[in-house]
PDB file of C-alpha atoms in Angstrom:
ATOM      1  CA  MET A   1      -2.181  13.194 -18.353  1.00 42.00           C
ATOM      2  CA  LYS A   2       0.153  10.589 -19.855  1.00 42.00           C
ATOM      3  CA  LYS A   3       2.265  10.603 -16.680  1.00 41.00           C
ATOM      4  CA  THR A   4      -0.849  10.126 -14.552  1.00 38.00           C
ATOM      5  CA  LEU A   5      -2.050   7.241 -16.684  1.00 35.00           C
ATOM      6  CA  LEU A   6       1.399   5.664 -16.717  1.00 35.00           C
ATOM      7  CA  SER A   7       1.612   6.026 -12.937  1.00 38.00           C
ATOM      8  CA  GLY A   8      -1.782   4.346 -12.658  1.00 41.00           C
ATOM      9  CA  VAL A   9      -0.671   1.437 -14.821  1.00 35.00           C
ATOM     10  CA  VAL A  10       2.535   1.023 -12.818  1.00 36.00           C
ATOM     11  CA  LEU A  11       0.550   1.136  -9.566  1.00 38.00           C
ATOM     12  CA  LEU A  12      -1.937  -1.448 -10.811  1.00 38.00           C
ATOM     13  CA  PHE A  13       0.922  -3.706 -11.921  1.00 38.00           C
ATOM     14  CA  MET A  14       2.559  -3.361  -8.510  1.00 40.00           C
ATOM     15  CA  LEU A  15      -0.723  -4.041  -6.733  1.00 40.00           C
ATOM     16  CA  ALA A  16      -1.321  -7.144  -8.849  1.00 42.00           C
ATOM     17  CA  ASN A  17       1.924  -8.612  -7.541  1.00 41.00           C
ATOM     18  CA  MET A  18       1.339  -7.909  -3.835  1.00 42.00           C
ATOM     19  CA  PRO A  19      -0.346 -10.054  -1.195  1.00 46.00           C
ATOM     20  CA  ALA A  20      -4.038  -9.253  -0.606  1.00 45.00           C
ATOM     21  CA  LYS A  21      -3.510  -7.450   2.716  1.00 47.00           C
ATOM     22  CA  ALA A  22      -0.763  -5.289   1.223  1.00 46.00           C
ATOM     23  CA  VAL A  23      -3.035  -4.480  -1.696  1.00 45.00           C
ATOM     24  CA  ASP A  24      -5.673  -3.185   0.694  1.00 60.00           C
ATOM     25  CA  MET A  25      -3.242  -0.847   2.484  1.00 57.00           C
ATOM     26  CA  GLN A  26      -1.646   0.308  -0.757  1.00 64.00           C
ATOM     27  CA  ALA A  27      -5.057   0.944  -2.277  1.00 60.00           C
ATOM     28  CA  VAL A  28      -6.148   2.966   0.738  1.00 58.00           C
ATOM     29  CA  LYS A  29      -2.965   5.036   0.654  1.00 62.00           C
ATOM     30  CA  HIS A  30      -3.300   5.538  -3.079  1.00 69.00           C
ATOM     31  CA  THR A  31      -6.941   6.552  -3.039  1.00 73.00           C
ATOM     32  CA  ASN A  32      -6.568   8.969  -0.133  1.00 80.00           C
ATOM     33  CA  PRO A  33      -3.444  10.313   1.560  1.00 87.00           C
ATOM     34  CA  LEU A  34      -5.130  11.074   4.901  1.00 91.00           C
ATOM     35  CA  PRO A  35      -3.957   8.980   7.862  1.00 92.00           C
ATOM     36  CA  ASN A  36      -5.809   5.798   8.744  1.00 92.00           C
ATOM     37  CA  PHE A  37      -5.672   6.018  12.538  1.00 93.00           C
ATOM     38  CA  MET A  38      -7.936   3.004  13.093  1.00 93.00           C
ATOM     39  CA  VAL A  39      -4.998   0.825  12.066  1.00 92.00           C
ATOM     40  CA  VAL A  40      -3.299   1.919  15.291  1.00 93.00           C
ATOM     41  CA  PHE A  41      -6.359   0.945  17.321  1.00 90.00           C
ATOM     42  CA  VAL A  42      -6.481  -2.466  15.643  1.00 92.00           C
ATOM     43  CA  LYS A  43      -2.732  -3.171  15.888  1.00 93.00           C
ATOM     44  CA  TYR A  44      -1.821  -1.466  19.147  1.00 93.00           C
ATOM     45  CA  GLY A  45      -5.084  -1.019  21.037  1.00 91.00           C
ATOM     46  CA  ASP A  46      -3.713  -2.958  24.004  1.00 92.00           C
ATOM     47  CA  MET A  47      -0.969  -0.320  24.402  1.00 93.00           C
ATOM     48  CA  LEU A  48      -3.507   2.503  24.734  1.00 94.00           C
ATOM     49  CA  ASP A  49      -4.860   1.431  28.150  1.00 94.00           C
ATOM     50  CA  MET A  50      -8.448   1.962  27.038  1.00 96.00           C
ATOM     51  CA  SER A  51     -11.535   1.365  29.106  1.00 96.00           C
ATOM     52  CA  THR A  52     -14.070  -1.212  27.967  1.00 96.00           C
ATOM     53  CA  LYS A  53     -16.392   1.652  27.040  1.00 98.00           C
ATOM     54  CA  GLN A  54     -13.719   3.222  24.808  1.00 97.00           C
ATOM     55  CA  GLU A  55     -12.919  -0.085  23.104  1.00 96.00           C
ATOM     56  CA  GLN A  56     -16.589  -0.788  22.449  1.00 97.00           C
ATOM     57  CA  ALA A  57     -17.149   2.690  21.019  1.00 97.00           C
ATOM     58  CA  LEU A  58     -14.216   2.337  18.608  1.00 96.00           C
ATOM     59  CA  LYS A  59     -15.174  -1.194  17.588  1.00 96.00           C
ATOM     60  CA  LYS A  60     -18.724  -0.019  16.916  1.00 97.00           C
ATOM     61  CA  TRP A  61     -17.402   2.861  14.788  1.00 97.00           C
ATOM     62  CA  GLY A  62     -15.131   0.528  12.821  1.00 95.00           C
ATOM     63  CA  LYS A  63     -17.833  -2.068  12.270  1.00 96.00           C
ATOM     64  CA  LYS A  64     -20.160   0.572  10.849  1.00 97.00           C
ATOM     65  CA  HIS A  65     -17.697   2.611   8.788  1.00 97.00           C
ATOM     66  CA  GLN A  66     -15.003   0.168   7.587  1.00 95.00           C
ATOM     67  CA  PRO A  67     -17.279  -1.443   4.966  1.00 96.00           C
ATOM     68  CA  ILE A  68     -18.144   2.019   3.652  1.00 96.00           C
ATOM     69  CA  ALA A  69     -14.463   2.948   3.380  1.00 94.00           C
ATOM     70  CA  GLN A  70     -13.636  -0.339   1.647  1.00 94.00           C
ATOM     71  CA  LYS A  71     -16.464   0.190  -0.818  1.00 95.00           C
ATOM     72  CA  LEU A  72     -15.187   3.700  -1.600  1.00 95.00           C
ATOM     73  CA  VAL A  73     -11.604   2.485  -2.099  1.00 92.00           C
ATOM     74  CA  LYS A  74     -12.810  -0.218  -4.492  1.00 94.00           C
ATOM     75  CA  ALA A  75     -14.982   2.282  -6.360  1.00 94.00           C
ATOM     76  CA  ILE A  76     -12.068   4.701  -6.727  1.00 93.00           C
ATOM     77  CA  MET A  77      -9.728   1.985  -7.992  1.00 93.00           C
ATOM     78  CA  LYS A  78     -12.389   0.696 -10.403  1.00 95.00           C
ATOM     79  CA  GLY A  79     -13.090   4.233 -11.603  1.00 94.00           C
ATOM     80  CA  GLU A  80      -9.410   4.848 -12.275  1.00 93.00           C
ATOM     81  CA  LYS A  81      -9.205   1.652 -14.279  1.00 95.00           C
ATOM     82  CA  GLN A  82     -12.273   2.691 -16.285  1.00 96.00           C
ATOM     83  CA  LEU A  83     -10.828   6.165 -16.861  1.00 95.00           C
ATOM     84  CA  HIS A  84      -7.616   4.641 -18.094  1.00 96.00           C
ATOM     85  CA  GLN A  85      -9.474   2.380 -20.497  1.00 97.00           C
ATOM     86  CA  ALA A  86     -11.752   5.197 -21.664  1.00 97.00           C
ATOM     87  CA  ALA A  87      -8.698   7.265 -22.572  1.00 96.00           C
ATOM     88  CA  ILE A  88      -7.182   4.341 -24.479  1.00 97.00           C
ATOM     89  CA  ASP A  89     -10.487   3.706 -26.252  1.00 97.00           C
ATOM     90  CA  GLY A  90     -10.654   7.315 -27.406  1.00 97.00           C
ATOM     91  CA  ALA A  91     -13.632   8.416 -25.316  1.00 97.00           C
ATOM     92  CA  SER A  92     -14.581  12.057 -25.601  1.00 97.00           C
ATOM     93  CA  LYS A  93     -13.134  14.609 -23.234  1.00 97.00           C
ATOM     94  CA  GLU A  94     -16.626  15.206 -21.846  1.00 97.00           C
ATOM     95  CA  LYS A  95     -17.090  11.527 -21.015  1.00 96.00           C
ATOM     96  CA  ILE A  96     -13.646  11.264 -19.426  1.00 96.00           C
ATOM     97  CA  MET A  97     -14.181  14.402 -17.351  1.00 96.00           C
ATOM     98  CA  ALA A  98     -17.597  13.148 -16.198  1.00 96.00           C
ATOM     99  CA  GLN A  99     -15.993   9.889 -15.047  1.00 95.00           C
ATOM    100  CA  PHE A 100     -13.179  11.851 -13.424  1.00 94.00           C
ATOM    101  CA  ASP A 101     -15.703  13.980 -11.510  1.00 95.00           C
ATOM    102  CA  GLU A 102     -17.337  10.809 -10.174  1.00 94.00           C
ATOM    103  CA  SER A 103     -13.941   9.605  -8.987  1.00 92.00           C
ATOM    104  CA  LEU A 104     -13.367  12.930  -7.240  1.00 94.00           C
ATOM    105  CA  LYS A 105     -16.722  12.624  -5.450  1.00 96.00           C
ATOM    106  CA  ALA A 106     -15.733   9.220  -4.090  1.00 94.00           C
ATOM    107  CA  ARG A 107     -12.318  10.551  -3.035  1.00 94.00           C
ATOM    108  CA  ARG A 108     -13.960  13.441  -1.201  1.00 96.00           C
ATOM    109  CA  GLU A 109     -16.411  11.102   0.516  1.00 96.00           C
ATOM    110  CA  LEU A 110     -13.500   8.923   1.647  1.00 95.00           C
ATOM    111  CA  ALA A 111     -11.594  11.984   2.905  1.00 95.00           C
ATOM    112  CA  GLU A 112     -14.651  13.097   4.874  1.00 97.00           C
ATOM    113  CA  LEU A 113     -15.058   9.614   6.337  1.00 97.00           C
ATOM    114  CA  LYS A 114     -11.401   9.436   7.381  1.00 96.00           C
ATOM    115  CA  THR A 115     -11.612  12.900   8.930  1.00 97.00           C
ATOM    116  CA  ASP A 116     -14.776  11.897  10.803  1.00 97.00           C
ATOM    117  CA  CYS A 117     -12.908   8.817  12.006  1.00 96.00           C
ATOM    118  CA  ARG A 118     -10.041  10.947  13.304  1.00 97.00           C
ATOM    119  CA  ASP A 119     -12.482  13.251  15.069  1.00 98.00           C
ATOM    120  CA  ASN A 120     -14.286  10.278  16.613  1.00 98.00           C
ATOM    121  CA  LEU A 121     -11.015   8.858  17.921  1.00 97.00           C
ATOM    122  CA  ARG A 122     -10.168  12.226  19.470  1.00 97.00           C
ATOM    123  CA  LYS A 123     -13.613  12.341  21.097  1.00 98.00           C
ATOM    124  CA  VAL A 124     -13.445   8.795  22.491  1.00 98.00           C
ATOM    125  CA  LEU A 125      -9.815   8.804  23.634  1.00 97.00           C
ATOM    126  CA  SER A 126      -8.175  10.957  26.262  1.00 97.00           C
ATOM    127  CA  GLU A 127      -5.656  13.555  25.122  1.00 97.00           C
ATOM    128  CA  ASP A 128      -2.779  11.323  26.253  1.00 97.00           C
ATOM    129  CA  GLN A 129      -4.209   8.324  24.408  1.00 97.00           C
ATOM    130  CA  TRP A 130      -4.674  10.406  21.254  1.00 97.00           C
ATOM    131  CA  ASP A 131      -1.069  11.622  21.479  1.00 97.00           C
ATOM    132  CA  GLN A 132       0.008   7.990  21.763  1.00 97.00           C
ATOM    133  CA  VAL A 133      -2.055   7.062  18.683  1.00 97.00           C
ATOM    134  CA  VAL A 134      -0.368   9.807  16.664  1.00 97.00           C
ATOM    135  CA  GLU A 135       3.065   8.730  17.893  1.00 96.00           C
ATOM    136  CA  LEU A 136       2.424   5.080  17.061  1.00 95.00           C
ATOM    137  CA  TYR A 137       1.022   6.016  13.663  1.00 94.00           C
ATOM    138  CA  THR A 138       4.068   8.088  12.727  1.00 94.00           C
ATOM    139  CA  GLU A 139       6.356   5.204  13.728  1.00 93.00           C
ATOM    140  CA  MET A 140       4.512   2.650  11.581  1.00 89.00           C
ATOM    141  CA  PRO A 141       6.200   1.543   8.348  1.00 83.00           C
TER     142      PRO A 141
END
């Protein structure tokens, strides 16, 4: 538990010293390890040779679901900070575990959303385009 809390403090310190855009990506990676394939669409969409219909479908998906994902990431980060403080303040195990369970719910919801996003991309794109997305994603820093 101490290692987890220390890791959280180190992560928060690192995030505090990063530019805002980097914080967003680091927070997303921290809160959920599943791939964020929409980044490929945003950065490299022109390389995917998509039809207008495909582009519109993916933009519509992103417009609807990105705010939800951002809200979940913020909630997870806030929850971790609260958990950390609760432990320092001597909160009961029951209270800490209840807060931890809430954090896990948000993490699961984010994982489901990211998996739905992946499945939507696979539905909208051709097999070749999907393969290209995966290749581009694995080459990203």
